[in-house]
Amino acid sequence: MPDLEFLYQQAIALQAQGRYADAQQHYQLILQHNPRHQKAYVQLSHLLFQTGKISEAEAICRQAIAQNIHHPAVYQIFGKIYRQQRQFEAAISIYSQALSSQPNHPGLLQELGLTYREQSDIMAMQAAFYLGCAAYRDRNYDEAIAQLQNFLNSASTKDVAAETIRNAAIKLADCFERVNRYDDAIQTYKTCLEVSPTPELFENAIALLRKIGRMEAAIALGREASEKFPKNLNLHSAKYWVPILYDNSSQIESYRRRFSQGLSELLETAANLGLKNPQSVLDWLTSHTNFYLQYQGYNDISIQKQYGQFIHEFFCQFYPQWTEPLPMPSVREGEKIRVGYISACFWSHTVGKLFCGWVKHHDRDRFEVSCYSISDYFDNWSEEYRQHSDKFYRFQLTGDAETNLKTVAEKIRSDRLHVLVYLDIGMHAFLSALGGLRLAPVQCLTWGHPVTSGLPTMDYFLSSQLMEPLDAIAHYSERLVLLPNLSICYPQPQFGSPTTSRAAFQLRESAVVYLSCQSLFKYLPQYDYIFAEIARQVPEAQFAFISRLTPPITEKFRDRLQRAFANVGLDSDRYCVILPEQDAENYGNLNLLSDIFLDTFGWSGGKTTLEAIACDLPIVTSPGKFMRSRHAYAMLHRLQIQETIAKTERDYIHIAVKLGLNPAWRRQIVEKIKQRRARLYDDRPCVVALESFYRHIATHPQHSLPTP
């Protein structure tokens, strides 16, 4: 038998040289030896069609389909043959057959749209729909907008199924959103809601209103929607949402009060609905978190416990098979302790980077490590987790929450773990709900999202000895485990020299650049004045921010800065630069080109501070009441650099100004960082302490918690 791959490569080369007859012979020889060679069918059908051998091309397409070769390119050629012969119904049938298994394939959608367009003017509406869908999938949003608007504006849409109209409207609104035409997106939803209201349309419109900062409009639409669809909990919860970004500090109080008062009503509604339709409650729980609430700067334990208790009781009532306590498997002499880590962030996400060292540096002679990923992402960091795990599972979550729950829960339970650790409860809705089950005898969470879960099924919170305040126990429903130092074994980031200039970031060469690069929702309005006060005392100051949010939210933050600077007689545009999200290289450049790193009040920088220190940036921070506001404080404490830790807001301003005006002192701080920064990175003692904790609870489950 000839080498078919060699023959195929020869055929490709011959085809490229224009030796079509020779290439055809090679493809045919391949198919004689392997009648299911998919790539040969694709290339041969295309070659025959392009060289005008239409009947032979049709025969090859039929042969491929008979052999269960369902490659889209084969169907595209097959449909083109019929279209060329003006057998439009046959072409439509071919494309529709292919789209039944690949409904979003842009090439097939485009061919179907062209077929409708060519068939007759009467079919122009269908053509516009499919061409719009094809352009949408190709991310050609301007073309998609034109085609989908044409479809929706057509007088014939009254004869089209409501589902098709909604599908077109959702795509059109998304196109508008992607090109920052938010008013057009909102209007598209409103127009469609007038004629074909559905929960999905309401949910999309409400989410977009919140995403662009129109919070009161989102809440009002949530009220309207929940009245129309009283059994939809997503719409009910929208009535109590909190903003992504606040205009002023008084808003924080009012939105928090509304949320707190509404939570009881919401959970009562969910409990009543669960008696008739538990699936709908599960759908809500696995798509909902209190994420933005926790950036308000308060102790959230009572709210979290109320919500966590509901989750657990719901599962006890409707999924008791996964909530019963599990006995601790015995650990015989020489047997490994089985530890599992579950996350949606086993990739180059902040959480994935922070905790990879735990998995990487486990003693594999004593511990069997399993990682459970519920993300579609897989990159170099994912591979790092996979390589250092005994078992690495990737779960592809579907649209069916119960199926997802069953798949993940049964797999983890079957592994008979001693300990299961959730890295990012509070960030990912499915994980936050899954934590309400009992999948291992001991379950822990950690500070991927540094807020208590409130779940009675979470036994321990793995935290940092240096980050927690003295009264930390009052902030957690879990028992607190204080691991040494930062609690993480984080590799030192490697940055070379800058590969660009300050001008690339709209920064002056002569400026004292203060980098403040947290997510904008970490910036509470009561602290805006601090930037203005620093600028008032450091005339050459420039502040570099980064926005990962929508332009309207970014503009809200810009407006806040303008007000704060105007209060001291300054123009914020001269001092403040809000940059778009940066890729890894430019983010590194920005750090290297800056002079000083300003930590945020209320929610400190974790990975960002570790990266700033690796770039020798002095850090100004002020530790708050909660662990989430003390990351940078802990790092400076570990480096024994107390000079830039502020006790008050006034002290923070004083330190930032001194660093800006006194280059000699700034260089002294930088020199200390260079000499001591290695203490922060690749910190193995925390892994040793973590393993000691695992061994103790696995071998002495009835005993009290040891001190690491």
XYZ file of C-alpha atoms in Angstrom:
708
model
C 0.000 0.000 0.000
C 1.461 3.412 -0.939
C 2.197 6.122 1.627
C -1.113 8.014 1.433
C 0.112 11.074 3.306
C 3.049 11.374 0.890
C 0.645 11.005 -2.032
C -1.615 13.677 -0.565
C 1.238 16.155 -0.162
C 2.340 15.426 -3.739
C -1.213 16.081 -4.944
C -1.314 19.411 -3.117
C 1.985 20.405 -4.744
C 0.818 19.354 -8.212
C -2.416 21.288 -7.765
C -0.460 24.390 -6.733
C 1.654 24.041 -9.889
C -1.448 23.907 -12.075
C -0.924 20.235 -12.991
C -4.572 19.470 -12.313
C -4.838 16.147 -14.185
C -1.874 14.717 -12.262
C -3.257 16.019 -8.972
C -6.652 14.455 -9.769
C -5.005 11.071 -10.379
C -3.215 11.274 -7.028
C -6.427 12.105 -5.145
C -8.278 9.279 -6.892
C -5.482 6.825 -6.053
C -5.713 7.870 -2.406
C -9.470 7.254 -2.387
C -9.023 3.826 -3.984
C -6.895 2.784 -1.006
C -8.828 4.751 1.607
C -12.451 5.542 0.621
C -12.835 7.638 3.822
C -9.880 9.996 3.322
C -11.626 13.268 4.201
C -8.960 15.704 2.999
C -8.762 13.981 -0.405
C -12.523 14.362 -0.886
C -12.354 18.057 0.014
C -9.473 18.823 -2.321
C -10.712 16.670 -5.204
C -14.258 18.068 -5.155
C -12.862 21.597 -5.155
C -10.406 20.795 -7.967
C -13.063 19.227 -10.191
C -15.485 22.100 -9.628
C -12.843 24.730 -10.301
C -11.742 23.008 -13.544
C -15.306 22.758 -14.818
C -15.755 19.011 -14.380
C -19.144 19.527 -12.784
C -20.584 16.026 -13.173
C -17.414 14.453 -11.768
C -17.422 16.938 -8.885
C -21.035 16.037 -8.100
C -20.181 12.335 -8.128
C -17.295 12.885 -5.695
C -19.543 14.903 -3.366
C -22.159 12.143 -3.389
C -19.472 9.540 -2.778
C -18.109 11.518 0.179
C -21.534 11.869 1.796
C -22.224 8.177 1.223
C -19.000 7.489 3.147
C -20.246 9.718 6.009
C -17.763 12.441 5.125
C -19.648 15.520 6.327
C -17.007 18.179 5.878
C -18.562 21.642 5.284
C -16.367 22.221 2.210
C -17.867 19.172 0.484
C -21.392 20.476 1.099
C -20.379 23.926 -0.108
C -19.163 22.503 -3.443
C -22.219 20.229 -3.698
C -24.579 23.171 -3.166
C -22.653 25.374 -5.607
C -23.113 22.732 -8.308
C -26.892 22.893 -7.922
C -26.818 26.678 -7.629
C -24.823 26.961 -10.839
C -27.498 24.862 -12.527
C -30.146 27.142 -10.965
C -31.582 24.228 -9.016
C -32.048 26.459 -6.004
C -34.329 24.221 -3.963
C -31.806 21.380 -4.218
C -28.969 23.717 -3.175
C -31.015 25.009 -0.233
C -31.702 21.427 0.819
C -27.977 20.573 0.702
C -26.969 23.609 2.772
C -29.795 23.101 5.250
C -28.753 19.481 5.725
C -25.200 20.564 6.499
C -26.336 23.370 8.820
C -28.448 20.972 10.865
C -25.228 19.607 12.373
C -23.127 22.793 12.064
C -25.664 25.619 12.501
C -23.134 28.421 12.848
C -20.677 27.601 10.069
C -20.098 30.958 8.295
C -19.270 29.447 4.896
C -22.454 27.396 4.788
C -24.539 30.312 6.039
C -23.096 32.572 3.374
C -23.717 30.039 0.587
C -27.300 29.593 1.734
C -27.785 33.354 1.808
C -26.372 33.723 -1.709
C -28.641 30.941 -2.932
C -31.729 32.716 -1.611
C -30.530 35.978 -3.137
C -30.037 34.405 -6.576
C -33.292 32.457 -6.516
C -35.539 35.496 -6.839
C -36.303 38.868 -5.341
C -38.985 37.225 -3.227
C -36.279 35.320 -1.384
C -34.197 38.441 -0.636
C -35.394 38.446 2.958
C -34.094 34.926 3.617
C -30.884 35.868 1.843
C -30.413 38.852 4.143
C -30.921 36.686 7.221
C -28.381 34.026 6.261
C -25.860 36.500 4.887
C -26.211 38.479 8.104
C -25.656 35.357 10.189
C -22.615 34.446 8.085
C -21.118 37.922 8.449
C -21.798 37.803 12.197
C -19.921 34.532 12.543
C -17.079 36.001 10.473
C -17.027 39.008 12.856
C -17.764 41.313 9.938
C -20.095 43.353 12.103
C -20.774 46.237 9.720
C -21.908 43.824 6.992
C -23.912 41.814 9.534
C -25.670 44.980 10.718
C -26.623 45.932 7.170
C -27.994 42.468 6.318
C -29.801 41.859 9.612
C -31.394 45.304 9.560
C -32.536 44.579 6.016
C -34.100 41.346 7.223
C -35.820 42.855 10.268
C -37.085 45.859 8.319
C -38.553 43.690 5.587
C -42.333 43.828 5.285
C -42.332 40.054 4.991
C -41.081 39.443 8.525
C -44.700 39.005 9.612
C -44.532 35.656 7.835
C -41.322 34.613 9.623
C -41.240 32.560 12.792
C -40.894 34.651 15.956
C -37.867 32.596 16.978
C -36.059 33.597 13.773
C -36.864 37.266 14.378
C -35.544 37.036 17.938
C -32.420 35.272 16.711
C -31.780 38.054 14.203
C -32.472 40.767 16.791
C -30.077 39.247 19.331
C -27.333 39.021 16.728
C -28.006 42.558 15.510
C -27.923 43.966 19.038
C -24.680 42.123 19.728
C -23.179 43.567 16.530
C -24.152 47.070 17.630
C -22.609 46.435 21.039
C -19.348 45.188 19.531
C -18.960 48.375 17.505
C -19.909 50.505 20.541
C -23.298 51.562 19.168
C -25.015 50.969 22.492
C -28.112 53.085 21.916
C -28.800 51.167 18.709
C -28.342 47.882 20.569
C -30.805 48.915 23.283
C -33.321 50.127 20.701
C -33.044 46.806 18.840
C -33.945 44.930 22.011
C -36.816 47.289 22.806
C -38.281 47.019 19.302
C -38.155 43.237 19.391
C -39.565 43.123 22.923
C -42.625 45.059 21.772
C -43.571 42.345 19.296
C -41.948 39.212 20.712
C -41.060 39.490 24.413
C -39.071 36.571 25.822
C -36.988 36.128 28.989
C -33.809 35.843 26.920
C -34.395 39.197 25.225
C -35.117 40.847 28.568
C -32.029 39.290 30.167
C -29.798 40.453 27.320
C -31.191 43.980 27.383
C -30.889 44.259 31.176
C -27.327 42.917 31.148
C -26.340 45.423 28.469
C -27.872 48.341 30.380
C -25.860 47.375 33.437
C -22.738 46.834 31.335
C -22.893 50.417 30.057
C -23.717 51.901 33.450
C -27.456 52.620 33.049
C -28.297 50.936 36.314
C -31.678 52.445 37.086
C -32.883 51.631 33.577
C -31.686 48.051 34.055
C -33.538 47.726 37.361
C -36.717 49.242 35.906
C -36.609 46.802 33.005
C -35.998 44.011 35.502
C -39.201 44.943 37.331
C -41.176 44.990 34.102
C -39.713 41.689 32.964
C -40.268 39.906 36.283
C -43.947 40.859 36.161
C -44.282 39.362 32.690
C -42.255 36.261 33.589
C -42.702 35.734 37.341
C -41.062 32.299 37.231
C -37.760 33.585 35.847
C -35.319 34.155 38.719
C -32.708 35.872 36.575
C -35.250 38.616 35.904
C -36.256 38.774 39.563
C -32.630 39.131 40.690
C -32.047 41.958 38.179
C -34.304 44.151 40.335
C -31.625 44.096 43.047
C -28.421 44.261 41.032
C -25.676 46.646 42.096
C -23.665 48.730 39.620
C -20.282 47.888 38.180
C -19.071 51.422 38.971
C -20.533 54.049 41.290
C -20.938 57.757 40.535
C -20.611 58.747 44.197
C -20.277 57.165 47.626
C -23.936 57.678 48.591
C -24.924 55.305 45.786
C -23.037 52.499 47.507
C -25.265 52.731 50.582
C -28.518 52.905 48.643
C -27.741 50.022 46.299
C -26.480 47.866 49.152
C -29.639 48.554 51.144
C -31.794 47.645 48.141
C -29.833 44.427 47.610
C -29.984 43.403 51.275
C -33.708 44.044 51.511
C -34.414 42.315 48.219
C -32.373 39.201 48.918
C -34.913 37.749 51.359
C -37.749 38.322 48.890
C -35.690 36.834 46.082
C -34.801 33.689 48.036
C -38.420 33.270 49.147
C -39.507 33.476 45.497
C -36.832 30.936 44.579
C -37.912 28.553 47.350
C -41.556 28.658 46.237
C -40.622 28.206 42.617
C -38.362 25.306 43.483
C -41.309 23.307 44.767
C -42.835 23.342 41.267
C -39.812 23.701 39.023
C -36.458 22.955 40.683
C -34.727 22.987 37.296
C -35.413 26.712 36.915
C -33.880 27.407 40.334
C -30.824 25.342 39.449
C -30.455 27.285 36.195
C -30.459 30.509 38.201
C -28.015 29.326 40.855
C -25.520 28.176 38.240
C -25.648 31.502 36.384
C -25.656 33.979 39.285
C -23.049 35.335 41.746
C -22.824 38.286 44.125
C -19.533 39.324 42.514
C -19.954 43.112 42.283
C -21.564 43.407 45.717
C -18.256 42.419 47.275
C -16.432 45.451 45.895
C -18.407 47.849 48.089
C -15.927 47.602 50.966
C -18.132 45.959 53.622
C -18.124 42.739 55.633
C -20.349 40.487 53.506
C -20.530 37.490 55.830
C -24.223 37.823 56.758
C -25.343 38.204 53.122
C -23.083 35.381 51.984
C -24.329 33.051 54.712
C -27.951 33.800 53.850
C -27.321 33.055 50.184
C -25.036 30.075 50.869
C -27.540 28.485 53.244
C -30.236 28.713 50.573
C -27.991 27.010 48.000
C -27.201 24.152 50.340
C -30.812 23.652 51.481
C -31.970 23.642 47.870
C -29.505 20.888 47.018
C -30.420 18.924 50.153
C -34.058 18.998 49.068
C -33.706 18.233 45.374
C -30.275 16.610 44.971
C -29.713 14.834 48.299
C -27.509 12.179 46.705
C -24.710 14.761 46.495
C -25.143 16.498 49.840
C -24.783 13.640 52.310
C -21.631 13.732 54.460
C -18.780 11.591 53.190
C -16.540 9.536 55.462
C -12.849 10.275 55.273
C -11.107 7.469 53.345
C -8.500 5.770 55.478
C -4.869 6.478 54.702
C -2.823 3.316 55.009
C 0.925 3.273 55.446
C 2.551 4.384 52.207
C -0.765 5.416 50.634
C -1.078 8.849 49.044
C -3.497 11.515 50.207
C -5.827 12.452 47.360
C -6.223 16.195 46.883
C -8.376 17.781 44.200
C -8.366 21.343 42.879
C -11.308 22.697 40.906
C -11.378 25.958 38.988
C -12.571 27.785 35.902
C -9.165 29.485 35.743
C -6.547 26.829 35.033
C -5.065 29.101 32.370
C -3.305 32.485 32.157
C -5.903 34.070 34.414
C -4.859 35.762 37.656
C -6.246 32.868 39.709
C -4.497 30.278 37.555
C -1.176 32.063 37.917
C -1.466 32.652 41.684
C -2.102 29.049 42.681
C -0.209 27.009 40.109
C 2.698 26.691 42.550
C 0.587 24.641 44.950
C 0.005 21.989 42.311
C 3.485 22.220 40.811
C 5.373 21.751 44.081
C 3.301 19.094 45.816
C 5.236 16.101 47.093
C 4.020 13.577 44.525
C 5.301 10.675 46.624
C 2.792 11.583 49.337
C -0.015 13.261 47.430
C -2.104 12.301 44.432
C -3.241 15.528 42.777
C -6.324 15.848 40.579
C -7.330 19.034 38.775
C -10.876 19.614 37.526
C -11.169 22.351 34.900
C -14.543 23.743 33.866
C -13.166 26.147 31.283
C -12.852 25.932 27.515
C -9.533 27.792 27.691
C -6.327 25.802 27.471
C -2.922 27.473 27.171
C 0.631 27.174 28.500
C -0.527 27.637 32.064
C -3.169 24.947 31.569
C -0.451 22.636 30.319
C 1.587 23.440 33.425
C -1.324 22.312 35.604
C -1.838 19.209 33.479
C 1.821 18.194 33.646
C 1.976 18.513 37.423
C -1.292 16.683 38.110
C -1.760 12.954 38.401
C -5.159 13.482 36.801
C -6.378 16.471 34.812
C -10.019 16.598 33.753
C -11.640 19.120 31.424
C -15.411 19.455 31.634
C -17.230 21.008 28.694
C -20.261 22.625 30.304
C -23.441 22.460 28.254
C -26.630 24.505 28.409
C -28.209 21.953 30.732
C -27.323 22.842 34.336
C -28.492 19.521 35.751
C -26.363 17.556 33.288
C -23.351 19.705 34.154
C -23.936 19.215 37.857
C -24.326 15.466 37.481
C -21.242 15.080 35.286
C -18.906 17.046 37.529
C -20.296 15.861 40.866
C -20.237 12.171 39.980
C -16.722 12.356 38.603
C -15.286 14.089 41.648
C -17.108 11.782 44.044
C -15.856 8.724 42.168
C -12.244 9.838 42.755
C -12.756 9.449 46.526
C -10.750 12.521 47.442
C -9.646 13.315 50.948
C -9.694 17.065 50.298
C -11.252 19.206 47.552
C -10.126 22.829 47.095
C -12.102 25.443 45.151
C -9.800 28.157 43.801
C -12.367 30.712 42.637
C -15.735 30.418 44.348
C -17.486 33.759 44.014
C -16.154 34.448 40.523
C -17.715 31.637 38.518
C -21.414 30.973 39.073
C -21.295 27.238 38.393
C -18.503 26.750 40.940
C -20.294 28.891 43.507
C -23.328 26.628 43.191
C -21.306 23.415 43.034
C -19.738 24.368 46.356
C -23.130 23.765 47.978
C -22.677 20.027 47.424
C -20.585 17.624 49.457
C -18.125 16.115 46.975
C -15.297 15.358 49.410
C -15.083 14.781 53.174
C -13.229 18.086 53.579
C -13.839 21.030 51.271
C -11.836 24.243 51.177
C -11.764 27.467 49.244
C -9.057 30.060 48.934
C -8.524 33.650 47.962
C -8.877 33.456 44.192
C -11.881 35.557 45.182
C -11.014 36.640 48.734
C -14.484 36.647 50.275
C -16.206 34.031 52.397
C -18.492 31.676 50.496
C -21.162 31.538 53.200
C -21.701 27.897 52.239
C -22.105 25.443 55.139
C -20.394 22.828 52.951
C -17.140 24.815 52.814
C -15.087 23.727 55.813
C -11.906 25.789 55.581
C -10.694 29.017 54.001
C -7.004 28.773 53.019
C -5.540 32.208 53.564
C -2.307 34.122 54.168
C -0.892 34.718 57.600
C 0.423 38.126 56.550
C -2.746 39.295 54.818
C -5.347 38.631 57.494
C -6.197 41.238 60.167
C -6.413 40.272 63.824
C -10.209 39.963 63.768
C -10.258 37.940 60.528
C -12.312 35.123 62.020
C -15.341 37.442 62.030
C -15.210 37.707 58.235
C -15.579 34.015 57.399
C -18.197 31.321 57.768
C -15.402 28.795 57.195
C -12.618 27.920 59.629
C -9.571 29.971 58.782
C -6.263 28.331 57.868
C -3.362 30.780 57.916
C -0.566 29.601 55.652
C 2.878 31.200 56.031
C 3.828 34.456 54.313
C 1.681 35.152 51.217
C 0.361 31.547 51.215
C 1.262 31.140 47.521
C 4.295 29.849 45.646
C 4.329 32.339 42.782
C 7.115 32.318 40.171
C 9.027 35.551 39.758
C 7.805 37.357 36.626
C 10.564 37.975 34.120
C 10.698 41.393 32.508
C 13.477 42.607 30.263
C 14.037 46.164 29.103
C 11.191 48.248 27.680
C 10.562 47.690 23.983
C 8.701 50.965 23.489
C 8.606 54.493 24.850
C 6.299 56.357 27.191
C 4.793 58.133 24.214
C 3.148 54.837 23.206
C 1.076 55.162 26.394
C 0.409 58.918 26.082
C 2.852 59.550 28.925
C 5.328 62.421 29.052
C 9.030 61.581 29.252
C 9.417 64.203 31.993
C 6.451 62.977 34.066
C 6.488 61.211 37.386
C 4.336 58.283 36.327
C 2.078 56.717 38.952
C 0.743 53.369 37.734
C -2.664 52.360 39.104
C -3.825 49.443 37.011
C -6.626 47.691 38.879
C -10.012 46.832 37.390
C -12.072 49.999 37.511
C -14.733 48.470 39.766
C -12.107 48.376 42.541
C -12.012 52.190 42.623
C -14.551 53.536 45.093
C -15.557 57.193 44.563
C -14.678 58.342 48.080
C -10.997 57.884 47.253
C -10.900 59.775 43.929
C -9.686 62.928 45.664
C -6.404 61.205 46.544
C -5.187 61.289 42.936
C -6.068 64.979 42.647
C -4.325 65.815 45.897
C -1.147 64.028 44.783
C -1.261 65.929 41.485
C -1.725 69.222 43.328
C 1.563 68.629 45.137
C 3.464 66.899 42.307
C 2.982 69.149 39.262
C 4.677 66.694 36.889
C 2.540 63.752 38.020
C 0.773 61.516 35.503
C -1.531 58.668 36.491
C -1.862 55.640 34.222
C -5.072 53.597 34.568
C -6.258 50.631 32.525
C -9.878 49.993 31.589
C -11.124 46.541 30.667
C -14.753 47.659 30.730
C -17.098 49.227 28.173
C -16.434 52.790 26.971
C -19.487 54.160 28.847
C -18.203 52.733 32.155
C -14.743 54.096 31.398
C -16.288 57.511 30.740
C -18.062 57.351 34.096
C -14.709 56.834 35.764
C -13.193 59.649 33.702
C -16.044 61.944 34.795
C -15.353 61.104 38.431
C -11.693 61.998 38.004
C -12.611 65.256 36.299
C -14.826 66.241 39.231
C -12.157 65.330 41.789
C -9.440 67.286 40.000
C -11.720 70.256 39.355
C -12.315 70.473 43.114
C -8.643 71.439 43.539
C -8.532 73.597 40.445
C -6.842 71.092 38.134
C -7.684 69.621 34.741
C -7.653 65.824 35.021
C -6.916 65.420 31.306
C -3.414 66.763 31.888
C -2.721 64.258 34.646
C -4.747 61.124 33.906
C -4.432 58.605 31.099
C -6.949 55.759 30.875
C -5.477 53.106 28.619
C -7.299 50.201 26.983
C -6.520 46.655 28.047
C -2.896 45.816 27.227
C -1.338 42.620 25.920
C 1.373 40.957 28.015
C 4.294 42.727 26.341
C 2.812 46.215 26.573
C 1.609 45.642 30.120
C 5.192 44.769 31.039
C 6.427 47.856 29.205
C 3.981 50.036 31.117
C 5.311 48.739 34.432
C 8.925 49.192 33.355
C 8.298 52.768 32.193
C 6.433 53.836 35.348
C 7.954 55.303 38.512
C 5.552 54.427 41.328
C 2.749 51.895 41.860
C -0.392 53.115 43.637
C -2.418 50.350 45.250
C -6.197 50.694 45.537
C -8.069 51.239 48.788
C -10.585 48.573 49.759
C -9.384 45.920 47.301
C -5.654 45.543 46.911
C -3.708 44.351 43.896
C -2.442 40.759 44.095
C -0.836 39.607 40.851
C -0.440 43.216 39.696
C 1.586 44.070 42.807
C 3.777 40.993 42.390
C 4.457 42.090 38.819
C 5.118 45.702 39.815
C 7.652 44.594 42.422
C 9.349 42.416 39.818
C 9.753 45.662 37.810
C 11.263 47.433 40.849
C 8.337 49.799 41.347
C 7.881 51.303 44.837
C 4.436 50.330 46.146
C 2.180 52.723 48.044
C -0.586 50.938 49.929
C -2.877 51.348 52.900
C -4.209 48.120 54.468
C -7.927 48.027 55.155
C -10.213 45.990 57.383
C -10.421 42.891 55.211
C -7.969 40.468 53.695
C -8.887 41.615 50.203
C -7.459 45.051 50.990
C -4.152 43.774 52.406
C -2.354 41.937 49.578
C 0.212 44.647 48.858
C 0.612 45.314 52.583
C 1.580 41.669 53.116
C 4.114 41.796 50.285
C 5.801 44.903 51.662
C 5.754 43.386 55.144
C 7.475 40.317 53.739
C 10.104 42.575 52.122
C 10.486 44.534 55.374
C 9.724 47.757 53.534
C 7.484 49.636 55.943
C 8.170 53.134 54.647
C 5.515 53.045 51.917
C 2.745 51.442 53.998
C 0.254 54.150 54.933
C -1.920 54.114 58.042
C -4.362 56.749 56.807
C -5.453 58.393 53.574
C -3.463 61.499 54.463
C -0.406 59.342 55.109
C -0.932 57.625 51.732
C -0.906 61.004 49.967
C 2.206 62.077 51.868
C 4.125 58.922 50.873
C 3.057 59.144 47.233
C 4.058 62.803 47.067
C 7.411 62.168 48.735
C 8.194 59.405 46.255
C 7.282 61.742 43.414
C 9.301 64.736 44.603
C 12.279 62.968 46.161
C 14.009 60.806 43.512
C 16.833 59.951 45.907
C 14.424 58.432 48.438
C 12.619 56.656 45.624
C 15.915 55.106 44.510
C 16.559 53.927 48.070
C 13.204 52.109 48.077
C 13.933 50.631 44.656
C 17.296 49.353 45.883
C 15.639 47.637 48.844
C 13.151 45.998 46.484
C 15.955 44.711 44.259
C 17.816 43.255 47.212
C 14.803 41.590 48.867
C 12.192 40.844 46.210
C 13.273 37.206 45.854
C 11.574 36.589 49.222
C 8.171 36.937 47.552
C 8.593 34.374 44.817
C 8.799 30.559 44.645
C 8.027 30.414 48.369
C 8.056 26.682 49.176
C 7.321 26.846 52.946
C 3.684 27.669 52.229
C 3.337 24.451 50.203
C 4.947 22.464 53.025
C 2.461 23.985 55.487
C -0.420 23.314 53.115
C 0.575 19.671 52.854
C 0.892 19.454 56.638
C -2.679 20.710 56.911
C -3.899 18.169 54.340
C -2.141 15.306 56.135
C -3.593 16.291 59.474
C -7.206 16.520 58.386
C -6.906 13.337 56.290
C -5.407 11.288 59.102
C -7.097 12.984 62.091
C -10.487 14.114 60.755
C -12.028 14.080 64.205
C -9.375 16.354 65.694
C -9.264 20.114 65.770
C -7.418 22.154 63.204
C -3.650 22.320 63.698
C -1.704 25.537 63.497
C 0.324 25.523 60.243
